[in-house]
Amino acid sequence: MKKYIKYIFSAAALALALGTTSCTGDLDVTPINPNLQTGDKISPDALLNKCYGVIALAGQTGPDGDSDVDGIDGGTSGYYRQLWNSNELTTDEAICGWGDDGIYPFCINAIDKSHPMLRGFYYRLYVAIAFCNQYLEDFSDYDATKTAEVRFLRALDYFYLMDGYANVPFTLAVSTAKPEQIQRADLFNWIEQELLDIEPSLSDARPKTSSDSDYGRVDKAAAWFLLMRLYLNAEVYTGSAQWSKAAEYAQKIMNSSYKLYTAEKNGYSAYAQLFMGDNGENGASVEAIFPILQDGLTTQSYGTSTFLMAGSIDANVHIFSSSVPGGNASEAWGGNRMRADLVAKFFPNNDAPNIGAYAMPEAAGDDRAMFDGQGREVDGAETLTDINSDGHFVRGFAVCKFNNFNTAGTSGHGTKYSDADVFLFRVAEAYLSYAEATARQNGGTVTSEGLKAINDLRSRAHAETKANFTLGEICDEWSRELYYEAVRRPTLIRFGRYAGNVNYNWAWKGGVKTGRNIDSHLAIFPLPETDLIANSNLVQNPGY
């Protein structure tokens, strides 16, 4: 583990400039040099800042500088970027033509214990846990609410480890000792109890905007949201379903002061505003339970919204206008594109038109169809070579839901990096979770309340409402609402559509153009071989 983690167990290694995230108020601190050997003290607010900042930033010296994780490119090592890669490129939604080491195996489900990006994500999560453990060891008595927030962030890190890697090293201490391995079901129980314990100490559930000092910090609704996700996937993680608890926490969110954002503004749909450069100011943040904050000048990263935008477009896309190309920032990398299977979610008759993104929602009858087909082919690749080639971006429609345009018509803060915050948790997911959980309790038949929840999402998108949804159709609705938002892999696993003899296939699944079933062990990622060598307490996941 030490080969790839710089700052995991040593307090002295926090001798960094810890004031570079975009969180406002308490999280805006001036850079310090917490060198314990010279008697300087680490500021608790600076360390809190780092516990949040590790999700948004690669390291301490900007997007091109030194990363918290060694052995992987700094921009590529981003927390959200690797969450996205592992949960989107492995599914029916996204494919990428970059030659980066690790991208191609994701796209054809050929991962192994040496996969560099899965290794980078694993160590990024443990870096985040280490900062949280440091805070809790040094400052747990400093402020009860902030302590609860850090415990939440640590629980979130362990949630992603449990979801992806199952049986993982577990430690709550700052120590050089090799951590013991915890079983997935036991980690589930720990995360559940941790969230229940901290919920009373978190601030009350309240939507915020970027002008609020606590925008970007979690509150009670974040704990409810993670509990909802935990219970919704409980059968996968523990073997025992907990649909009633999933529905209970989804309903708590739906009944809270957080709401679906439904206001159209200056010609922009409510759905589009969720992903625009001013989404922290335009009103859409009423839906954002946990936003990852970004700013084109002060919080620059290749791992969050700049990646989501630039990685998915080229300079020829037309998102909101036939006369204005691009995403309103100079970056357009042309890599991630839609698999034909995702296009078919909006055009089931295989009649998707070759038009710009500005016209696609009307053609689809759904505001959520924010993708560009002008000069592009629906099929993401014709050969395996096409997948692994930068020059084939036109093979596949381009997703344009993430961009740097502002609803007021003003320019972004910078010309290169996006201002758009990434809504890691948003209310719409609670609506889908409620509909799914209650349907599963009802023998697979959607309930009247669940039907309303899904139709509320469709109505917000000006899509035709429906009189019924099967479980398979609910799975498709998860994709229409949340595509490219890093939740598809666990969704497919929960619906029995991912690995094993499921006979739900997509283009290039398993390296075959028409798709094929993949081995069931691929539903769980391997522990990095480097960590197995370093820690004799660990046993590799089956199949690797």
XYZ file of C-alpha atoms in Angstrom:
544
model
C 0.000 0.000 0.000
C 2.771 2.477 0.839
C 4.087 2.363 -2.714
C 1.018 4.136 -4.005
C -0.163 6.170 -1.033
C 1.789 9.209 -0.001
C -0.194 10.630 2.863
C -2.036 7.770 4.439
C -0.723 7.061 7.913
C 1.628 9.891 8.840
C 0.377 13.028 10.520
C 3.557 14.802 9.503
C 2.682 14.090 5.883
C -0.154 16.571 6.257
C 2.428 19.337 5.902
C 0.477 20.609 2.923
C -1.403 23.696 1.844
C -4.837 22.537 2.957
C -6.911 25.510 1.885
C -7.601 24.872 -1.787
C -11.121 23.439 -2.052
C -14.031 25.544 -3.258
C -16.112 25.063 -0.122
C -17.074 28.401 1.361
C -17.344 29.696 4.892
C -15.763 27.368 7.439
C -13.978 25.456 4.691
C -12.225 28.483 3.229
C -8.914 28.612 5.041
C -5.554 30.056 4.211
C -2.729 27.662 3.379
C -0.799 26.425 6.388
C 2.266 24.332 7.000
C 1.328 21.857 9.740
C 4.797 20.527 10.458
C 4.392 18.693 13.732
C 8.120 18.409 14.312
C 8.499 22.187 14.517
C 5.619 22.559 16.930
C 3.100 23.951 14.451
C -0.447 22.676 14.924
C -2.760 21.381 12.254
C -5.852 23.518 12.057
C -9.010 21.440 12.513
C -10.809 23.459 9.837
C -7.916 22.980 7.445
C -8.012 19.240 7.992
C -11.811 19.231 7.623
C -11.234 21.086 4.373
C -8.928 18.307 3.214
C -11.441 15.595 4.125
C -13.881 17.240 1.739
C -11.275 18.408 -0.766
C -9.884 14.946 -1.482
C -13.190 14.194 -3.257
C -12.908 17.252 -5.495
C -9.177 17.674 -6.101
C -6.256 15.484 -7.119
C -3.865 16.973 -4.602
C -2.517 20.187 -3.146
C -0.976 21.915 -6.148
C -3.748 22.141 -8.721
C -4.943 19.886 -11.536
C -1.508 19.473 -13.131
C 0.469 19.227 -9.928
C 1.387 16.615 -7.376
C -1.360 14.114 -6.587
C -2.247 12.557 -3.244
C -1.838 9.171 -4.971
C 1.364 8.025 -6.646
C 1.586 5.606 -9.558
C -1.234 7.147 -11.617
C -1.544 10.411 -13.530
C -2.705 13.203 -11.217
C -5.702 14.280 -13.294
C -6.757 10.711 -13.889
C -6.462 9.837 -10.191
C -9.450 11.947 -9.162
C -11.929 10.396 -6.727
C -15.048 11.048 -8.809
C -13.337 10.358 -12.126
C -12.384 6.841 -11.096
C -15.786 6.269 -9.510
C -17.245 7.268 -12.879
C -14.883 5.137 -14.964
C -15.524 2.002 -12.936
C -19.303 2.462 -12.787
C -19.960 3.730 -16.327
C -17.387 2.333 -18.778
C -18.147 -1.185 -17.549
C -21.864 -0.856 -18.425
C -24.428 -0.299 -21.166
C -24.065 3.494 -21.002
C -20.521 4.566 -21.927
C -17.525 3.583 -23.992
C -14.237 5.422 -24.496
C -11.646 5.588 -27.260
C -8.688 6.800 -25.231
C -5.590 4.674 -25.059
C -5.041 5.370 -21.349
C -3.834 2.310 -19.491
C -6.959 0.734 -18.009
C -9.685 2.373 -20.122
C -9.895 -0.364 -22.751
C -10.227 -3.228 -20.207
C -13.073 -1.306 -18.536
C -14.906 -1.038 -21.858
C -14.785 -4.787 -22.543
C -15.060 -6.018 -18.933
C -11.538 -7.448 -18.895
C -10.374 -6.231 -15.498
C -7.789 -8.028 -13.386
C -5.814 -7.556 -10.173
C -3.249 -5.360 -11.956
C -5.769 -2.893 -13.388
C -4.139 0.530 -12.841
C -7.299 2.623 -12.492
C -8.996 0.254 -10.077
C -5.768 0.326 -8.076
C -5.720 4.129 -8.209
C -9.351 4.389 -7.076
C -8.745 1.937 -4.232
C -5.789 3.940 -2.929
C -7.613 7.239 -3.430
C -10.366 5.959 -1.136
C -7.834 4.930 1.502
C -6.130 8.319 1.267
C -9.535 9.874 1.990
C -10.084 7.515 4.938
C -6.649 8.344 6.328
C -7.416 12.076 6.410
C -10.720 11.369 8.159
C -9.029 9.103 10.696
C -6.457 11.827 11.352
C -9.180 14.401 11.969
C -11.084 12.100 14.294
C -7.969 11.222 16.264
C -6.896 14.834 16.715
C -10.114 16.858 16.726
C -13.108 14.669 17.538
C -13.926 16.977 20.498
C -13.543 20.202 18.506
C -17.070 20.477 17.091
C -19.799 17.807 17.260
C -21.314 18.638 13.876
C -17.988 18.685 12.061
C -17.000 15.413 13.705
C -20.248 13.872 12.439
C -19.501 15.184 8.952
C -16.056 13.593 8.915
C -17.502 10.307 10.141
C -20.011 10.517 7.298
C -17.249 11.100 4.741
C -15.327 8.122 6.078
C -18.482 5.986 5.891
C -18.957 7.116 2.284
C -15.403 6.079 1.423
C -15.961 2.677 2.979
C -19.296 2.398 1.158
C -17.560 2.734 -2.207
C -14.940 0.202 -1.123
C -17.641 -2.230 0.003
C -19.634 -1.738 -3.198
C -16.671 -2.160 -5.527
C -14.166 -4.388 -3.732
C -16.338 -6.202 -1.157
C -13.907 -7.598 1.473
C -11.371 -4.867 2.163
C -8.808 -3.644 4.711
C -10.509 -1.847 7.584
C -9.047 0.585 10.068
C -10.386 3.467 12.132
C -6.993 4.490 13.481
C -3.923 6.398 12.377
C -1.389 3.609 12.487
C 1.392 1.975 10.523
C -0.003 -1.468 11.393
C -1.304 -3.531 8.510
C -5.110 -3.416 8.705
C -7.200 -6.549 8.994
C -9.657 -7.505 6.247
C -13.364 -7.048 6.935
C -16.068 -9.084 5.231
C -18.587 -7.252 3.088
C -21.615 -8.011 5.292
C -19.732 -6.871 8.397
C -18.713 -3.649 6.692
C -22.358 -3.126 5.707
C -23.312 -3.390 9.384
C -20.584 -0.962 10.426
C -21.605 1.646 7.822
C -25.266 1.311 8.810
C -24.539 1.796 12.506
C -22.132 4.657 11.853
C -24.743 6.565 9.852
C -27.456 5.948 12.447
C -25.099 7.127 15.198
C -24.070 10.381 13.540
C -27.432 11.419 12.089
C -28.601 13.320 15.205
C -25.373 15.389 15.268
C -25.511 16.472 11.638
C -27.126 19.795 10.801
C -30.770 19.809 9.814
C -31.646 18.920 6.236
C -31.715 22.176 4.275
C -31.012 22.940 0.613
C -28.313 25.528 0.022
C -26.829 27.692 -2.705
C -23.261 28.796 -3.287
C -23.911 31.967 -1.306
C -24.471 29.914 1.856
C -21.415 29.367 4.046
C -22.194 25.670 4.459
C -22.861 24.886 0.802
C -21.009 21.684 -0.040
C -21.170 20.317 3.500
C -23.355 17.343 4.340
C -26.386 17.388 6.615
C -28.942 14.860 7.885
C -30.303 14.284 4.382
C -26.911 12.972 3.252
C -27.036 10.319 5.985
C -30.582 9.384 4.920
C -29.435 9.187 1.318
C -26.504 6.881 2.012
C -28.699 4.707 4.226
C -31.198 4.537 1.356
C -28.479 3.353 -1.028
C -27.206 0.902 1.553
C -30.628 -0.663 2.114
C -31.548 -0.638 -1.596
C -28.485 -2.794 -2.308
C -28.607 -4.808 0.916
C -29.426 -8.072 -0.852
C -26.287 -7.693 -2.991
C -24.077 -6.805 -0.030
C -25.444 -9.171 2.622
C -27.775 -11.677 0.938
C -30.834 -10.264 2.736
C -33.094 -7.655 1.132
C -34.175 -4.564 3.083
C -36.675 -2.964 0.707
C -38.875 -1.467 3.414
C -35.967 0.439 4.941
C -34.862 1.629 1.505
C -38.372 2.965 0.865
C -38.496 4.550 4.330
C -35.329 6.577 3.823
C -36.209 7.463 0.245
C -39.488 8.872 1.521
C -37.688 10.868 4.230
C -35.724 12.575 1.471
C -38.795 13.118 -0.714
C -40.621 14.709 2.242
C -37.666 16.903 3.255
C -36.984 20.495 2.268
C -34.840 19.159 -0.597
C -37.015 18.968 -3.709
C -36.985 18.100 -7.376
C -36.003 21.222 -9.264
C -38.755 22.031 -11.761
C -38.280 25.657 -12.827
C -37.519 26.480 -16.449
C -35.341 29.536 -16.865
C -34.393 31.573 -19.932
C -35.292 28.697 -22.217
C -33.300 26.089 -20.288
C -35.177 23.068 -18.984
C -35.116 22.300 -15.285
C -33.225 19.082 -16.018
C -30.559 20.889 -18.057
C -29.942 23.406 -15.278
C -28.861 20.616 -12.913
C -25.655 20.215 -14.911
C -24.843 23.790 -15.998
C -21.990 26.022 -14.898
C -24.138 28.021 -12.478
C -25.985 25.077 -10.916
C -24.981 26.297 -7.468
C -26.689 29.629 -8.128
C -29.523 29.068 -10.629
C -31.870 27.331 -8.171
C -31.079 23.752 -9.178
C -29.158 23.107 -5.947
C -32.487 22.604 -4.158
C -32.051 19.065 -5.527
C -28.391 18.712 -4.506
C -28.048 16.839 -1.219
C -24.276 16.501 -1.614
C -22.633 18.669 -4.289
C -18.933 18.371 -5.116
C -17.975 22.020 -5.520
C -16.020 23.276 -8.518
C -14.904 26.673 -9.766
C -13.079 27.436 -13.001
C -10.607 29.730 -11.257
C -10.254 28.674 -7.623
C -11.024 24.948 -7.714
C -9.557 23.404 -10.833
C -9.693 19.689 -11.409
C -9.584 17.177 -14.238
C -11.517 14.732 -12.096
C -15.018 16.168 -11.741
C -17.228 18.349 -13.961
C -14.429 19.379 -16.344
C -13.850 15.679 -16.973
C -17.576 14.997 -17.347
C -17.924 17.813 -19.863
C -14.675 17.767 -21.817
C -14.322 13.991 -21.815
C -17.706 13.610 -23.493
C -17.643 16.238 -26.245
C -15.549 17.523 -29.109
C -15.489 21.029 -30.557
C -18.308 20.208 -32.989
C -21.153 19.539 -30.561
C -23.960 22.070 -30.374
C -25.520 21.815 -26.923
C -28.000 24.668 -26.693
C -27.699 26.446 -30.022
C -27.060 25.601 -33.655
C -24.689 28.568 -33.848
C -22.635 28.115 -30.646
C -20.423 25.001 -30.596
C -18.713 23.375 -27.647
C -19.413 23.343 -23.933
C -18.511 26.979 -23.105
C -14.980 26.109 -22.063
C -11.895 25.479 -24.171
C -11.600 21.818 -23.196
C -13.135 19.221 -25.548
C -11.285 15.909 -25.387
C -13.524 13.615 -27.428
C -13.301 10.336 -25.543
C -16.355 9.061 -23.673
C -19.375 8.454 -25.865
C -22.728 6.698 -25.636
C -23.154 3.053 -26.327
C -26.004 2.420 -28.762
C -27.862 0.743 -25.892
C -28.166 4.067 -24.064
C -29.407 5.873 -27.167
C -32.054 3.149 -27.496
C -33.400 4.017 -24.039
C -34.661 7.238 -25.634
C -35.193 5.974 -29.189
C -36.367 2.355 -28.814
C -37.249 2.074 -32.499
C -33.640 2.699 -33.533
C -34.639 5.967 -35.210
C -32.368 8.400 -33.379
C -31.802 11.386 -35.681
C -28.412 12.816 -36.633
C -29.065 16.224 -35.124
C -27.415 18.507 -32.597
C -27.991 18.227 -28.867
C -30.052 21.431 -28.899
C -32.735 19.622 -30.962
C -32.482 16.111 -29.480
C -34.803 16.559 -26.435
C -37.681 17.599 -28.660
C -37.032 14.700 -31.037
C -36.989 12.259 -28.142
C -39.917 13.832 -26.334
C -37.753 13.944 -23.217
C -35.663 16.825 -21.845
C -33.169 14.285 -20.524
C -32.044 13.314 -24.041
C -29.096 15.698 -23.891
C -26.833 14.169 -26.512
C -25.494 15.108 -29.928
C -25.806 12.992 -33.066
C -24.824 15.465 -35.741
C -22.202 13.877 -37.995
C -22.055 10.848 -35.707
C -22.948 7.181 -35.850
C -25.093 5.551 -33.193
C -22.852 2.510 -32.869
C -19.961 3.217 -30.534
C -17.537 0.994 -32.420
C -17.383 -1.452 -35.306
C -14.252 -3.283 -34.229
C -12.212 -3.698 -31.058
C -9.663 -1.360 -32.647
C -12.322 1.351 -32.837
C -12.811 1.168 -29.076
C -9.154 1.760 -28.362
C -8.571 4.626 -30.791
C -8.710 8.366 -30.194
C -9.712 8.949 -33.800
C -13.115 7.270 -33.611
C -15.058 9.694 -31.413
C -17.757 10.104 -34.078
C -18.582 6.430 -33.582
C -21.102 7.013 -30.868
C -23.362 9.919 -29.926
C -21.868 12.558 -27.602
C -23.384 13.186 -24.160
C -23.871 16.920 -23.595
C -25.701 17.066 -20.264
C -22.611 18.456 -18.475
C -21.482 21.881 -19.668
C -20.240 25.276 -18.532
C -23.059 27.480 -19.806
C -24.836 29.784 -17.367
C -28.595 30.258 -17.369
C -28.188 34.037 -17.190
C -26.155 34.073 -20.398
C -22.945 35.087 -18.655
C -19.556 33.479 -19.150
C -17.927 31.051 -16.765
C -15.305 32.068 -14.220
C -12.549 30.633 -16.387
C -12.068 29.606 -20.000
C -10.671 26.128 -19.350
C -12.128 24.544 -16.232
C -15.812 24.068 -15.502
C -17.737 25.919 -12.800
C -20.426 23.226 -12.622
C -20.725 21.449 -9.307
C -21.231 17.681 -9.453
C -24.399 16.674 -7.636
C -23.090 13.419 -6.156
C -26.401 12.885 -4.316
C -29.530 14.368 -5.828
C -33.179 14.028 -4.922
C -34.244 12.316 -8.167
C -32.468 9.153 -7.048
C -34.735 8.963 -4.001
C -37.790 8.964 -6.295
C -36.408 6.039 -8.286
C -35.327 4.210 -5.130
C -38.771 4.600 -3.609
C -40.510 3.348 -6.752
C -38.183 0.358 -7.042
C -38.212 -0.622 -3.364
C -42.009 -0.463 -3.079
C -42.422 -2.401 -6.325
C -40.149 -5.147 -5.033
C -42.171 -5.286 -1.813
C -45.268 -5.578 -3.999
C -44.131 -8.672 -5.878
C -42.523 -6.739 -8.713
C -45.587 -4.613 -9.496
C -45.217 -0.873 -9.190
C -47.416 0.704 -6.512
C -49.553 3.774 -7.093
C -47.139 5.856 -5.006
C -44.142 4.455 -6.867
C -45.832 5.116 -10.188
C -46.347 8.739 -9.195
C -42.690 9.058 -8.177
C -41.442 7.913 -11.584
C -44.018 9.967 -13.436
C -42.975 13.030 -11.434
C -39.506 12.613 -12.931
C -40.902 12.089 -16.407
C -43.205 15.100 -16.071
C -40.281 17.258 -15.002
C -38.573 16.160 -18.243
C -41.735 16.726 -20.337
C -41.736 13.021 -21.159
C -44.998 11.136 -21.561
C -46.205 9.642 -18.297
C -47.068 5.947 -18.146
C -49.758 3.845 -16.509
C -47.406 1.111 -15.356
C -43.760 0.081 -15.050
C -42.284 -3.396 -14.817
C -39.087 -3.843 -12.821
C -37.157 -3.977 -16.097
C -38.713 -0.682 -17.146
C -37.792 0.852 -13.795
C -34.186 -0.211 -14.443
C -34.355 1.581 -17.796
C -35.789 4.654 -16.088
C -32.781 4.703 -13.750
C -30.669 5.046 -16.898
C -32.763 7.788 -18.490
C -32.652 9.933 -15.368
C -29.128 9.233 -14.069
C -27.053 8.232 -17.082
C -23.399 9.253 -16.828
C -23.802 9.957 -13.079
C -21.706 7.026 -11.825
C -24.486 4.765 -10.524
C -25.114 2.399 -13.449
C -22.920 -0.574 -12.492
C -24.473 -1.132 -9.023
C -27.912 -0.567 -10.549
C -27.382 -3.305 -13.136
C -26.008 -5.658 -10.482
C -29.036 -5.081 -8.261
C -31.400 -5.817 -11.154
C -29.499 -8.983 -12.081
C -28.364 -7.516 -15.400
C -24.603 -7.280 -14.985
C -22.471 -10.401 -14.473
C -23.200 -14.124 -14.618
C -25.759 -15.867 -16.809
C -28.056 -12.862 -16.930
C -28.595 -12.644 -20.709
C -28.783 -8.871 -20.568
C -26.033 -7.773 -22.891
C -24.866 -4.611 -24.569
C -22.479 -3.686 -27.347
C -18.960 -4.938 -26.593
C -19.860 -6.413 -23.228
C -17.186 -9.040 -22.704
C -15.330 -7.906 -25.847
C -17.978 -9.103 -28.324
C -19.759 -6.629 -30.592
C -23.235 -7.950 -29.800
C -22.297 -8.539 -26.161
C -22.082 -11.713 -24.124
C -22.515 -12.897 -20.562
C -19.478 -12.268 -18.398
C -18.250 -14.294 -15.436
C -20.116 -13.644 -12.196
C -16.915 -12.801 -10.293
C -16.634 -9.587 -12.335
C -19.461 -8.065 -10.290
C -16.783 -7.422 -7.647
C -13.476 -5.742 -8.385
C -10.170 -7.397 -7.463
C -8.040 -6.139 -4.618
C -4.869 -4.629 -6.111
C -2.066 -7.133 -6.332
C 0.280 -4.551 -4.822
C -1.795 -4.466 -1.639
C -1.928 -8.242 -1.373
C 1.875 -8.305 -1.543
C 2.178 -5.573 1.082
C -0.425 -6.912 3.513
C -0.468 -10.602 4.398
C -3.807 -10.136 6.200
C -5.628 -9.886 2.875
C -7.255 -12.613 0.779
C -8.064 -11.912 -2.868
C -11.682 -11.832 -4.019
C -12.814 -15.054 -5.761
C -12.076 -15.400 -9.460
C -8.935 -13.281 -9.532
